[in-house]
JSON list of C-alpha atoms in Angstrom, two decimals:
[
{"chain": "Y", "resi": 18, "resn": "UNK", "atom": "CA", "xyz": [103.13, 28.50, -85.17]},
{"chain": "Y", "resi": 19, "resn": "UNK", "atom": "CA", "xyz": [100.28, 30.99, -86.04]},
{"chain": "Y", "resi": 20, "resn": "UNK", "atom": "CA", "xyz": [100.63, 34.29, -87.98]},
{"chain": "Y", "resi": 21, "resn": "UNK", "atom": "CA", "xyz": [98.96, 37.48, -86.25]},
{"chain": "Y", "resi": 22, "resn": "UNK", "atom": "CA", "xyz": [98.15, 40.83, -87.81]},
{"chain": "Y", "resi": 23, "resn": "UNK", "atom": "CA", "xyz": [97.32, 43.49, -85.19]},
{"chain": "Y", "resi": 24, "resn": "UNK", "atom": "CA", "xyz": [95.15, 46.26, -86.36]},
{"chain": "Y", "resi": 25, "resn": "UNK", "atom": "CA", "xyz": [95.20, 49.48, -84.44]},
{"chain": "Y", "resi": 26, "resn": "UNK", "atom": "CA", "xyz": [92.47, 51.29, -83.19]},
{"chain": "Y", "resi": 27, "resn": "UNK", "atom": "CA", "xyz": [91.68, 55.21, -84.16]},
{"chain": "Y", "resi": 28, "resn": "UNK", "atom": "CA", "xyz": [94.55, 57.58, -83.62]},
{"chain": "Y", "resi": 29, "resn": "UNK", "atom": "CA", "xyz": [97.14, 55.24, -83.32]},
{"chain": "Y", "resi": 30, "resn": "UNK", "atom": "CA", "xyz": [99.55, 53.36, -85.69]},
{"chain": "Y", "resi": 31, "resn": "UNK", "atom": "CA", "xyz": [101.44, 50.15, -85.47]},
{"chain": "Y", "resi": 32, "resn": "UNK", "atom": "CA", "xyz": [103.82, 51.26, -82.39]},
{"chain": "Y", "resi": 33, "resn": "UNK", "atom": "CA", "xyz": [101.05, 50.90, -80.38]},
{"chain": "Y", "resi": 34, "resn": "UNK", "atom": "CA", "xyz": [100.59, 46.78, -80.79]},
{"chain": "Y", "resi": 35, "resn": "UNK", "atom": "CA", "xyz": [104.72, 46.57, -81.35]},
{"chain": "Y", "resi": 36, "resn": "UNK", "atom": "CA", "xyz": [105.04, 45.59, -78.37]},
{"chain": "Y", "resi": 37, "resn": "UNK", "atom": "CA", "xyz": [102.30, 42.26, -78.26]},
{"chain": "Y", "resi": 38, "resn": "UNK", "atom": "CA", "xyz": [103.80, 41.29, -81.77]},
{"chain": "Y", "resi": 39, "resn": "UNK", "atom": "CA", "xyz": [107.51, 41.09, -80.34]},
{"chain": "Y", "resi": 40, "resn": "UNK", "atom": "CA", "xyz": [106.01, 39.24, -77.52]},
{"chain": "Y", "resi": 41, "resn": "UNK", "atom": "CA", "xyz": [104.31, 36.73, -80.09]},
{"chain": "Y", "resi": 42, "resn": "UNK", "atom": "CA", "xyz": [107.34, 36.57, -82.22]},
{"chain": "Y", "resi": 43, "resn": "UNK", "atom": "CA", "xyz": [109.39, 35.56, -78.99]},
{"chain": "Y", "resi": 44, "resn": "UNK", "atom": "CA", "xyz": [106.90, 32.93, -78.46]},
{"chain": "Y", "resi": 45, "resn": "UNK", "atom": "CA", "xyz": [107.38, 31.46, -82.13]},
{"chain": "Y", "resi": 46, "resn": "UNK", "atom": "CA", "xyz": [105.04, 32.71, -84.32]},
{"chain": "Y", "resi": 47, "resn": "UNK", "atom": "CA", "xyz": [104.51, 35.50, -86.92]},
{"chain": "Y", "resi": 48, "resn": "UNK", "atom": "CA", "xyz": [103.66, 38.50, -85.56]},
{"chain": "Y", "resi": 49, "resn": "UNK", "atom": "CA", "xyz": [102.77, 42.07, -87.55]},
{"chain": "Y", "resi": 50, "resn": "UNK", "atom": "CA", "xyz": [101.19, 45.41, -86.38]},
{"chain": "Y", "resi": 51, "resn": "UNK", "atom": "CA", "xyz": [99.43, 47.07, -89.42]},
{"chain": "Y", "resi": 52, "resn": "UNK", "atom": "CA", "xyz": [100.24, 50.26, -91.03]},
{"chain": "Y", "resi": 53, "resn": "UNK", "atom": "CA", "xyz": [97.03, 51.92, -91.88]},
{"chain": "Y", "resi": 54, "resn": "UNK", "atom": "CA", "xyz": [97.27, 54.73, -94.23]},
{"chain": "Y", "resi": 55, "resn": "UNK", "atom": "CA", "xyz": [97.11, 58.36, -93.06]},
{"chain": "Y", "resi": 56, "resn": "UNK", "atom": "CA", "xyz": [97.97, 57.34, -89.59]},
{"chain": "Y", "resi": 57, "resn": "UNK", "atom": "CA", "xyz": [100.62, 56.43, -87.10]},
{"chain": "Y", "resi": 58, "resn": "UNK", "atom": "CA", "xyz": [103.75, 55.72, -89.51]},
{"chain": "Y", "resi": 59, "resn": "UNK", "atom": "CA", "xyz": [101.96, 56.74, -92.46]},
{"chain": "Y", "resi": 60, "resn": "UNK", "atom": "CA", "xyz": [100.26, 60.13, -91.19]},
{"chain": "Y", "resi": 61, "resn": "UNK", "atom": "CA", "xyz": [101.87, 61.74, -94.30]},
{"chain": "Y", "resi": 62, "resn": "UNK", "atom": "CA", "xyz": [99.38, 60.09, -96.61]},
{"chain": "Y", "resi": 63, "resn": "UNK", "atom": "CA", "xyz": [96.84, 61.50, -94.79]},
{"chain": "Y", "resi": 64, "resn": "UNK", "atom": "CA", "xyz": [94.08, 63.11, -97.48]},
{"chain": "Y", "resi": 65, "resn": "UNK", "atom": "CA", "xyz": [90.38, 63.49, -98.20]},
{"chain": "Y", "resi": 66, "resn": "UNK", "atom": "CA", "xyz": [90.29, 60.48, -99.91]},
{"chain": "Y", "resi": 67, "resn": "UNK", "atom": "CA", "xyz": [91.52, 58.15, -96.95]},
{"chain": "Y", "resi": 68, "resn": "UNK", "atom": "CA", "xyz": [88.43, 56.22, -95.86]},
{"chain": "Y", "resi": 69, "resn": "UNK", "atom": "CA", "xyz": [87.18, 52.93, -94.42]},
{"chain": "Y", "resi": 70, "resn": "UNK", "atom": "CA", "xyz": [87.81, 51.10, -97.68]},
{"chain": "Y", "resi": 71, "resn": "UNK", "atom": "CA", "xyz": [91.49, 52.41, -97.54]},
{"chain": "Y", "resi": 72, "resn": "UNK", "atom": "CA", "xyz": [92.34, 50.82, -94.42]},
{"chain": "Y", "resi": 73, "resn": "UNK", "atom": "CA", "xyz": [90.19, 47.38, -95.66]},
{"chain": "Y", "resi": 74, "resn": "UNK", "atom": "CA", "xyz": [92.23, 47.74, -98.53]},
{"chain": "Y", "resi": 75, "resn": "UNK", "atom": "CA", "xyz": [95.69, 48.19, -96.67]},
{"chain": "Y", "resi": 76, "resn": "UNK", "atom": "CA", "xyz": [95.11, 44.84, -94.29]},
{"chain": "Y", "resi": 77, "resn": "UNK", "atom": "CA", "xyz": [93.88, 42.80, -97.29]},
{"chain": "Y", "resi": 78, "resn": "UNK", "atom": "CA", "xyz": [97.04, 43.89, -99.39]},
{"chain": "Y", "resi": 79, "resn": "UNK", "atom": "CA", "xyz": [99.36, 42.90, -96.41]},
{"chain": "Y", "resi": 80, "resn": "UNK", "atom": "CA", "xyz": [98.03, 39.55, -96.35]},
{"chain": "Y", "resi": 81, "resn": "UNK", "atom": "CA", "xyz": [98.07, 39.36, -100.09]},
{"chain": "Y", "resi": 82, "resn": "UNK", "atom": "CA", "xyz": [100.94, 40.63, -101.15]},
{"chain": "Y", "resi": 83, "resn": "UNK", "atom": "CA", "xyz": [103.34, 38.75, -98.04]},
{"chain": "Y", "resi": 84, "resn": "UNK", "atom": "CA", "xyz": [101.56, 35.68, -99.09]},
{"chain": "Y", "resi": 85, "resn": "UNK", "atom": "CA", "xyz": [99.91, 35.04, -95.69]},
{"chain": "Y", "resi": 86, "resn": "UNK", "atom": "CA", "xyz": [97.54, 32.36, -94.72]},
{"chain": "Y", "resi": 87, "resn": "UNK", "atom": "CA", "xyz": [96.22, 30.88, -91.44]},
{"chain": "Y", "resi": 88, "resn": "UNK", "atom": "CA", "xyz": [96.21, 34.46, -90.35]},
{"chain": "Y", "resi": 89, "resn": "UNK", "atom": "CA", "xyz": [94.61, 35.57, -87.01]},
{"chain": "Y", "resi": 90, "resn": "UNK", "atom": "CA", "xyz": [93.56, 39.27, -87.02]},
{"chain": "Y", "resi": 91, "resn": "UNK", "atom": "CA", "xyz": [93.53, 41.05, -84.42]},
{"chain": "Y", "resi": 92, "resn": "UNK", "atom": "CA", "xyz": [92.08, 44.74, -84.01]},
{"chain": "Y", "resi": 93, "resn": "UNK", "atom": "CA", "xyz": [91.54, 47.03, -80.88]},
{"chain": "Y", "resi": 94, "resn": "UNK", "atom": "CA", "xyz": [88.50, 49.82, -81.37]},
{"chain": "Y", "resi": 95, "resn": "UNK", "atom": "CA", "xyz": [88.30, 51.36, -84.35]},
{"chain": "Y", "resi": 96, "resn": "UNK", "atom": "CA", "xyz": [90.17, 48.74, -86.48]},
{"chain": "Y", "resi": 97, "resn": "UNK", "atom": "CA", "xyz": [87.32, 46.13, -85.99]},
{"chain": "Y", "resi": 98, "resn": "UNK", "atom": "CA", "xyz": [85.92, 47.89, -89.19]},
{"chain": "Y", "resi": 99, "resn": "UNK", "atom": "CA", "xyz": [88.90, 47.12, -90.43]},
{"chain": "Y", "resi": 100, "resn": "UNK", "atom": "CA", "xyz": [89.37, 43.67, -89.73]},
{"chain": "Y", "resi": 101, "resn": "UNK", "atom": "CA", "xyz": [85.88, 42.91, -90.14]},
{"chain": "Y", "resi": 102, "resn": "UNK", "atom": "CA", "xyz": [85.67, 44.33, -93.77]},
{"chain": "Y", "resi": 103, "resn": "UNK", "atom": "CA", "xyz": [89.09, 42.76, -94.44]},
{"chain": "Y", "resi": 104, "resn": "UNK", "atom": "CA", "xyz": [87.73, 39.53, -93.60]},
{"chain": "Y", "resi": 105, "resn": "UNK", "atom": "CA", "xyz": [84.87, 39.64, -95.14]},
{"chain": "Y", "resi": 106, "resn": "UNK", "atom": "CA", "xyz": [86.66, 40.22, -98.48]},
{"chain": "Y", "resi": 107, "resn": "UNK", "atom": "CA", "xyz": [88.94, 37.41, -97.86]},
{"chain": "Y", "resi": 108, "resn": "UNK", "atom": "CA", "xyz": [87.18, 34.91, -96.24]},
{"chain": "Y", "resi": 109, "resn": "UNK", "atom": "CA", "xyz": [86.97, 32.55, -98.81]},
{"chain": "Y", "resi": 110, "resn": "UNK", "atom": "CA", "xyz": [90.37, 33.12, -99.95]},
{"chain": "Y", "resi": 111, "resn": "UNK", "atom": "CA", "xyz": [91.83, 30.62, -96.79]},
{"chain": "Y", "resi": 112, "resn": "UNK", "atom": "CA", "xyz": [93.98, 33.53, -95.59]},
{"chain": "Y", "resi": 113, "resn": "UNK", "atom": "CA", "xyz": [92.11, 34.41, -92.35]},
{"chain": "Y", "resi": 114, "resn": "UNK", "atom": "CA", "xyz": [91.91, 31.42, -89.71]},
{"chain": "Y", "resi": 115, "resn": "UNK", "atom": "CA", "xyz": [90.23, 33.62, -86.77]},
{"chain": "Y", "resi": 116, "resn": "UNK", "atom": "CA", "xyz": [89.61, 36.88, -85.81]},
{"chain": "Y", "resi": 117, "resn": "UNK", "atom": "CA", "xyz": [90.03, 38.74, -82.11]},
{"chain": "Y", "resi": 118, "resn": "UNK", "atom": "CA", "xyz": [88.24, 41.81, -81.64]},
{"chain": "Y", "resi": 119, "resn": "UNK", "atom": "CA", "xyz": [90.35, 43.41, -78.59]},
{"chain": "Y", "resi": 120, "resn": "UNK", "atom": "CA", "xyz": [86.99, 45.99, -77.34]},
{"chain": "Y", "resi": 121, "resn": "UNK", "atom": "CA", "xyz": [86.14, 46.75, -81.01]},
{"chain": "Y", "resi": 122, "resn": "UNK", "atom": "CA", "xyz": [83.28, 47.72, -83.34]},
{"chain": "Y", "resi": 123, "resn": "UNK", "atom": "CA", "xyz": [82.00, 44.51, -84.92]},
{"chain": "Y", "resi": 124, "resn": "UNK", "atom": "CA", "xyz": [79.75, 46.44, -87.73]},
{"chain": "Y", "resi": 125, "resn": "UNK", "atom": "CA", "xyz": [76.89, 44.91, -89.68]},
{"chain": "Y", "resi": 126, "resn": "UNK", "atom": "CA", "xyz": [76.59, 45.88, -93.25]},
{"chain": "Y", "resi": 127, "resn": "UNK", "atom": "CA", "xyz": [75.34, 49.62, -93.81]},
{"chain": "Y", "resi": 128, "resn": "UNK", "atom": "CA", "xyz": [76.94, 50.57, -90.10]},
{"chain": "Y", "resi": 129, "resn": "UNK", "atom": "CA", "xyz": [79.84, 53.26, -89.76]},
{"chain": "Y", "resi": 130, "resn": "UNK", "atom": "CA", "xyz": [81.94, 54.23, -86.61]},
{"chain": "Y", "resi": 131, "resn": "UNK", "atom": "CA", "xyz": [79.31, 57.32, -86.48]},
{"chain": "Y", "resi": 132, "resn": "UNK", "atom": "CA", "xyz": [76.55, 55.47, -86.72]},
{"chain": "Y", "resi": 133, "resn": "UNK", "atom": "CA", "xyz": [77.60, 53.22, -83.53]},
{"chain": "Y", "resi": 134, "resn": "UNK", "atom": "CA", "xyz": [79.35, 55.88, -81.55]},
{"chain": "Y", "resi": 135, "resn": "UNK", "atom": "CA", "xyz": [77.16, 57.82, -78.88]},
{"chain": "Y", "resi": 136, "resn": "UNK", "atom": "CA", "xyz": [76.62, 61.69, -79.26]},
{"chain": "Y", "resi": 137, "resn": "UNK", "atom": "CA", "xyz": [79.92, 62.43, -77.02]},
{"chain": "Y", "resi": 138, "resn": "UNK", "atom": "CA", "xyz": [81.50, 60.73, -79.42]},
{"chain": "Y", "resi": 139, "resn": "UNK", "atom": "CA", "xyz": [80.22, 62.47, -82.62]},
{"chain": "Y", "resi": 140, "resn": "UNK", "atom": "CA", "xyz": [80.85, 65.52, -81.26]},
{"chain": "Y", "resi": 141, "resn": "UNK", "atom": "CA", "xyz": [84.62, 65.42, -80.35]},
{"chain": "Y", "resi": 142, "resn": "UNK", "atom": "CA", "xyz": [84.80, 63.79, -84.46]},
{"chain": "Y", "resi": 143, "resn": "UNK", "atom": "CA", "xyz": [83.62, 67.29, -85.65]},
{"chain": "Y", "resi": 144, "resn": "UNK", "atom": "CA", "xyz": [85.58, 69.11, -83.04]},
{"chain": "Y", "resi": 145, "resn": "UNK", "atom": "CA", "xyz": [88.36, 67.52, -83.67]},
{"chain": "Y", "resi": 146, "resn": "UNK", "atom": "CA", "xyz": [88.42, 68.47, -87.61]},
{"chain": "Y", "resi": 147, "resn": "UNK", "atom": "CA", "xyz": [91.89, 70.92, -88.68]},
{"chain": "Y", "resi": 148, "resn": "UNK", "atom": "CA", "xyz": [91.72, 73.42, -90.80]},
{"chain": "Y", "resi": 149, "resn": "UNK", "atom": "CA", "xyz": [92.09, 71.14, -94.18]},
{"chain": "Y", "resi": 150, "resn": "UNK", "atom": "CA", "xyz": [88.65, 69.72, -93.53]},
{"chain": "Y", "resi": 151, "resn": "UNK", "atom": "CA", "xyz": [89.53, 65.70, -93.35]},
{"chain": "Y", "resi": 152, "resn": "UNK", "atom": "CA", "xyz": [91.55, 65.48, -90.44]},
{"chain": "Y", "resi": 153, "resn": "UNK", "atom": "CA", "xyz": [90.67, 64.65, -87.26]},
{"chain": "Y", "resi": 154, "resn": "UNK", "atom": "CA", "xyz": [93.27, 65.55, -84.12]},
{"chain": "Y", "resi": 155, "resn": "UNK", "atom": "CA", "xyz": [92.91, 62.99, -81.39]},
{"chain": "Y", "resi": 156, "resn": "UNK", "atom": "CA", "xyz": [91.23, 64.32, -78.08]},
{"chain": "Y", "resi": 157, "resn": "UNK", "atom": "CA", "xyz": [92.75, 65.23, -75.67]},
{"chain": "Y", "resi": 158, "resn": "UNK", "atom": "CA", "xyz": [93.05, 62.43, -72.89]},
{"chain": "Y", "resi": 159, "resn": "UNK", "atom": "CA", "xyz": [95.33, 60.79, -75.53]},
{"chain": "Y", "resi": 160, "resn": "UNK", "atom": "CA", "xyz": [98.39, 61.83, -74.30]},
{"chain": "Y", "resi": 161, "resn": "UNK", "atom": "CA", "xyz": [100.94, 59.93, -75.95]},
{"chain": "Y", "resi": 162, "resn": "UNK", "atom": "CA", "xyz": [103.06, 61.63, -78.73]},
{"chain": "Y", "resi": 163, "resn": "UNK", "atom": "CA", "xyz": [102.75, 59.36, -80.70]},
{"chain": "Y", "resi": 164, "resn": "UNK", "atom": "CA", "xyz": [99.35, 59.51, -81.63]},
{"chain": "Y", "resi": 165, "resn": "UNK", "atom": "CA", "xyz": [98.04, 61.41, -84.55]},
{"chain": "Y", "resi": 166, "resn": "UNK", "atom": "CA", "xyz": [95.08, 62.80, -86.30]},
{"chain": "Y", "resi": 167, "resn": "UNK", "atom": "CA", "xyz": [92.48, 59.91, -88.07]},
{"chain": "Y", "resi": 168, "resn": "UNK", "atom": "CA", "xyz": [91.04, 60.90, -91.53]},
{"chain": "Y", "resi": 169, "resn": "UNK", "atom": "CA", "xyz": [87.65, 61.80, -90.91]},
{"chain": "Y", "resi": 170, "resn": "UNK", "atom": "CA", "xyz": [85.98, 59.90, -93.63]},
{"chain": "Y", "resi": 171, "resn": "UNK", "atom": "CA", "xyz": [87.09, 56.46, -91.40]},
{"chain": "Y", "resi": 172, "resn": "UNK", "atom": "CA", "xyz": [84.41, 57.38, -89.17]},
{"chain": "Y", "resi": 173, "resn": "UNK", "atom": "CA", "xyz": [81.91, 58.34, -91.54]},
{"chain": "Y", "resi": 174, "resn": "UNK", "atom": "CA", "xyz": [81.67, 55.87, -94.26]},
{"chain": "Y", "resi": 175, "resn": "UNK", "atom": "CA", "xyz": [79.48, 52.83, -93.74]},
{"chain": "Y", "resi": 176, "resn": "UNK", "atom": "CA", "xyz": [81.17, 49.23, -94.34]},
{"chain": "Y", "resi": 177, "resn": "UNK", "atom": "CA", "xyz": [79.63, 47.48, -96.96]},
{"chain": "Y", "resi": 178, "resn": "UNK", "atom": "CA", "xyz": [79.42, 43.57, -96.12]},
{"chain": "Y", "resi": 179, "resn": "UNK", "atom": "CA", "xyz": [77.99, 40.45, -98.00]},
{"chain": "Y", "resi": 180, "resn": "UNK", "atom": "CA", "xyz": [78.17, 38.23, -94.61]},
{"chain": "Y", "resi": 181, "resn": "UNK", "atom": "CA", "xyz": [81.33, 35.78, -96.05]},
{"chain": "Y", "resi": 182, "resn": "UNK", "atom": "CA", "xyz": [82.93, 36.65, -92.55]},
{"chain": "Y", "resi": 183, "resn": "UNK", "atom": "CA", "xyz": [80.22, 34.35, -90.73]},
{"chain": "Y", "resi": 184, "resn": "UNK", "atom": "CA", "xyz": [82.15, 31.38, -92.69]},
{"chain": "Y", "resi": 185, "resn": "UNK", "atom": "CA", "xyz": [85.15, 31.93, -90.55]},
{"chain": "Y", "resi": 186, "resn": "UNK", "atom": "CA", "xyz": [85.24, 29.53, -87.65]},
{"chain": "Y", "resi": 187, "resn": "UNK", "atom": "CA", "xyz": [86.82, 30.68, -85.24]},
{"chain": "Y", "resi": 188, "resn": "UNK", "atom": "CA", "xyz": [85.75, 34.20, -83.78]},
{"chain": "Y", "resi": 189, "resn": "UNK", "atom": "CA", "xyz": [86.65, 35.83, -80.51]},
{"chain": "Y", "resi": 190, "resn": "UNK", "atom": "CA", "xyz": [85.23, 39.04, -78.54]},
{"chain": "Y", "resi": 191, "resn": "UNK", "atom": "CA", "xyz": [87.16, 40.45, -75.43]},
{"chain": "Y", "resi": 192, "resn": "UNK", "atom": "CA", "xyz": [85.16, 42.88, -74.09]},
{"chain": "Y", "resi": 193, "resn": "UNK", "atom": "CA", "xyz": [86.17, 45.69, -71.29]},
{"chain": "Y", "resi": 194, "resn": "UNK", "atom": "CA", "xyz": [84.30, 45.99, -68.18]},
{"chain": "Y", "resi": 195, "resn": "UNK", "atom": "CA", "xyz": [85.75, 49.12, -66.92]},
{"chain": "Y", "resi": 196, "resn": "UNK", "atom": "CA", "xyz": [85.93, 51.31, -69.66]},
{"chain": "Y", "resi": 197, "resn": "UNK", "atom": "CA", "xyz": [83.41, 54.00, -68.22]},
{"chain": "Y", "resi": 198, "resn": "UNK", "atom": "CA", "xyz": [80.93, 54.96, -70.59]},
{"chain": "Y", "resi": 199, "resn": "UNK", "atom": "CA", "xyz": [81.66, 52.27, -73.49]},
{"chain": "Y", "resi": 200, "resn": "UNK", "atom": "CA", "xyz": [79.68, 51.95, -76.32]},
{"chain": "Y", "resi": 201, "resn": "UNK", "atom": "CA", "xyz": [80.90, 48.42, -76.89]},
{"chain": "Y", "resi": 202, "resn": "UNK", "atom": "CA", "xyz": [78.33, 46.67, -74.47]},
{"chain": "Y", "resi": 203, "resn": "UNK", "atom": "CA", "xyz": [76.10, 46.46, -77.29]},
{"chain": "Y", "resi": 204, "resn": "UNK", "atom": "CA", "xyz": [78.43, 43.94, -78.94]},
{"chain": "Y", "resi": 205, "resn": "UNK", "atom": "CA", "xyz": [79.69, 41.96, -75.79]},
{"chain": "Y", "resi": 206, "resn": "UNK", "atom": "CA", "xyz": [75.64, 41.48, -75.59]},
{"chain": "Y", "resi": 207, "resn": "UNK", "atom": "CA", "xyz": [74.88, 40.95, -79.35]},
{"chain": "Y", "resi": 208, "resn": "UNK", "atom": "CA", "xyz": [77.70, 38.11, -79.43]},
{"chain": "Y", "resi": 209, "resn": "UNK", "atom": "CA", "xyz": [77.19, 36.28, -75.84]},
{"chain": "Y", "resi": 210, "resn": "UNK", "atom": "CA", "xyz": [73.77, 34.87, -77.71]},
{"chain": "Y", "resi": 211, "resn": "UNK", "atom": "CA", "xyz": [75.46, 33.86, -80.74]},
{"chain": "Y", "resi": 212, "resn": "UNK", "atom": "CA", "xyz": [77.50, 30.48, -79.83]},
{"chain": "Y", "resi": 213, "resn": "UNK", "atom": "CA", "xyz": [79.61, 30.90, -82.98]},
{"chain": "Y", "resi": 214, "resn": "UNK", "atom": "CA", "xyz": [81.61, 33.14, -80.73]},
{"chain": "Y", "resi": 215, "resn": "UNK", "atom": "CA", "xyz": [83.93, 33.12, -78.13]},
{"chain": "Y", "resi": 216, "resn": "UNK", "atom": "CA", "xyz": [83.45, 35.92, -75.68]},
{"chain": "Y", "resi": 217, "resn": "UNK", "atom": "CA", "xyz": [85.19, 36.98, -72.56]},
{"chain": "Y", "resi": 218, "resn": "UNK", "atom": "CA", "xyz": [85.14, 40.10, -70.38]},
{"chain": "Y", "resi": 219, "resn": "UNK", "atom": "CA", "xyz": [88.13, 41.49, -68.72]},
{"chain": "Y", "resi": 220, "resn": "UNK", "atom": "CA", "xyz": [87.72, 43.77, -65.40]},
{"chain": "Y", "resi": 221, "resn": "UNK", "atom": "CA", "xyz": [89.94, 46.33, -67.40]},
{"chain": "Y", "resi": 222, "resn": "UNK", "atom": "CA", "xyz": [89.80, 49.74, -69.40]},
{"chain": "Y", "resi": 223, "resn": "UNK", "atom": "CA", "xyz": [89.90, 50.65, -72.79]},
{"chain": "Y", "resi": 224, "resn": "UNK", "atom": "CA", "xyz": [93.81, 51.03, -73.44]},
{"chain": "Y", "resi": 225, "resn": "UNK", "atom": "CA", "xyz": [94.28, 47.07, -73.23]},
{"chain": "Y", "resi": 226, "resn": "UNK", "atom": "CA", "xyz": [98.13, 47.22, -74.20]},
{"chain": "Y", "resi": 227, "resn": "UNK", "atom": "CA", "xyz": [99.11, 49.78, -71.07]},
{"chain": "Y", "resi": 228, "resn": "UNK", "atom": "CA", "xyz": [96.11, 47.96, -68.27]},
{"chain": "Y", "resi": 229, "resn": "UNK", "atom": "CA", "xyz": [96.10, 44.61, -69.00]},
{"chain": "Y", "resi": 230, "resn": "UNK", "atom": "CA", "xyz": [98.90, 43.60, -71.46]},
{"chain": "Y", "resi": 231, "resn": "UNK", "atom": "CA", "xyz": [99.59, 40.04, -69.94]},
{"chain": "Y", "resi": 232, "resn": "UNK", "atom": "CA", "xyz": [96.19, 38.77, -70.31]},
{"chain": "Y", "resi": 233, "resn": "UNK", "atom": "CA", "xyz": [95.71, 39.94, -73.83]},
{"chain": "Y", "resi": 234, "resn": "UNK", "atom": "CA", "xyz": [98.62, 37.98, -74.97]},
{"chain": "Y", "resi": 235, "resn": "UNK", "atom": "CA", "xyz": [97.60, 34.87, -72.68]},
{"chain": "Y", "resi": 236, "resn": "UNK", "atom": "CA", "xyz": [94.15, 34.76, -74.55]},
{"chain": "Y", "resi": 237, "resn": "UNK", "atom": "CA", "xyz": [95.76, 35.47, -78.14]},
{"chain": "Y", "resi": 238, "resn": "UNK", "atom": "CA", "xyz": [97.21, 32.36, -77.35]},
{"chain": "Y", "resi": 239, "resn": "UNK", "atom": "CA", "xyz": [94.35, 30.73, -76.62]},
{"chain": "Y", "resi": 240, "resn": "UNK", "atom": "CA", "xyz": [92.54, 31.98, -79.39]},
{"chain": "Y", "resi": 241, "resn": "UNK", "atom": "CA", "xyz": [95.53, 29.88, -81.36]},
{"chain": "Y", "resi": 242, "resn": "UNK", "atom": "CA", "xyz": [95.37, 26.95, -79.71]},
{"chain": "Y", "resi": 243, "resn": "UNK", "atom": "CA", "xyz": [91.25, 26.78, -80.07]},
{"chain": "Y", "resi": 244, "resn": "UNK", "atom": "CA", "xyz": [92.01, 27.62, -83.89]},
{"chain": "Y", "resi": 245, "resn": "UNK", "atom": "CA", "xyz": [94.13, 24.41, -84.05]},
{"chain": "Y", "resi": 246, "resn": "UNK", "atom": "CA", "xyz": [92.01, 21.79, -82.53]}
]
């Protein structure tokens, strides 16, 4: 049995990995999509102050305060800052056994979503800003009602890192060869010449849970059973 916290990616909240954690539960472990605040569920908190180190704080505090160990996070996107910060905080804490980066940012320390995102990019962020100055409305080709504006200052804070995530063991990257115009080649690249990772490419888009939903949960799995060996 293996514990997994999902992290979403930009725009989204926990509905969107529901449905891989009740999958994972059925299979017999512990399965839990993430809250992050001013998003998703939790839009209502939405504020100026809602940054990076809100949503680091959020996924560390889950695993803290639920008493959680042997965890494998999991995060889609945007929420590889998250995960990657959160890990790096609790790495030598015993609480985080691997982490899965689903076609996600894997930042270096001093790097931000801006920072790594190309100029399209950038420019639907400030587009995208409402009339209250920190929220960003998703664009437009996500068409899901579900999704809902991202505070700004996530994408423009940099993560601050002291490298205690390289002690974790057991790292995986899942990268998306399909996704036209992704800017996550540069990690797929970065972490095929590092043999401390795991890292597989999928003939798939970007929205993993509605293209290829079957193969993401076969390698979670796998992930777990490599974690246990």
């Amino acid at each position: 049995m293996a514990t997994f916290v999902l992290v979403p990616g930009a725009f989204h909240g926990a509905w969107w990995f529901e449905p891989l954690a009740r999958r994972l539960r059925a299979d017999g472990h512990d399965a839990r999509a993430a809250e992050l605040t001013g998003v998703g569920e939790r839009v209502h908190l939405s504020s100026g102050t809602v940054n990076l180190d809100t949503h680091i704080q959020d996924v560390v505090n889950l695993l803290e305060y639920a008493e959680l160990t042997d965890v494998v996070l999991v995060a889609h996107s945007y929420g590889g800052m998250v995960i990657t910060g959160a890990a790096d905080r609790l790495a030598d804490s015993g609480r985080v056994r691997a982490l899965v980066y689903l076609d996600a940012f894997v930042p270096e320390d001093g790097d931000s979503v801006w920072k790594l995102s190309p100029q399209v990019w950038r420019d639907r962020y400030v587009a995208g800003v409402g009339a209250d100055g920190f929220s960003m409305a998703p664009p437009p080709f996500l068409t899901e009602p579900r999704v809902t504006s991202q505070p700004l200052a996530t994408m423009l804070q940099s993560i601050t890192l002291t490298g205690a995530s390289d002690k974790i063991e057991h790292r995986h990257y899942i990268y998306m060869s399909a996704y036209e115009g992704t800017p996550f080649t540069r990690f797929h690249d970065r972490l095929s010449a590092d043999p401390s990772w795991t890292v597989r490419s999928l003939p798939f888009g970007h929205n993993v849970m509605s293209e290829c939903p079957d193969e993401i949960h076969a390698l979670l799995l796998d992930a777990v059973t490599r974690a246990t060996r």
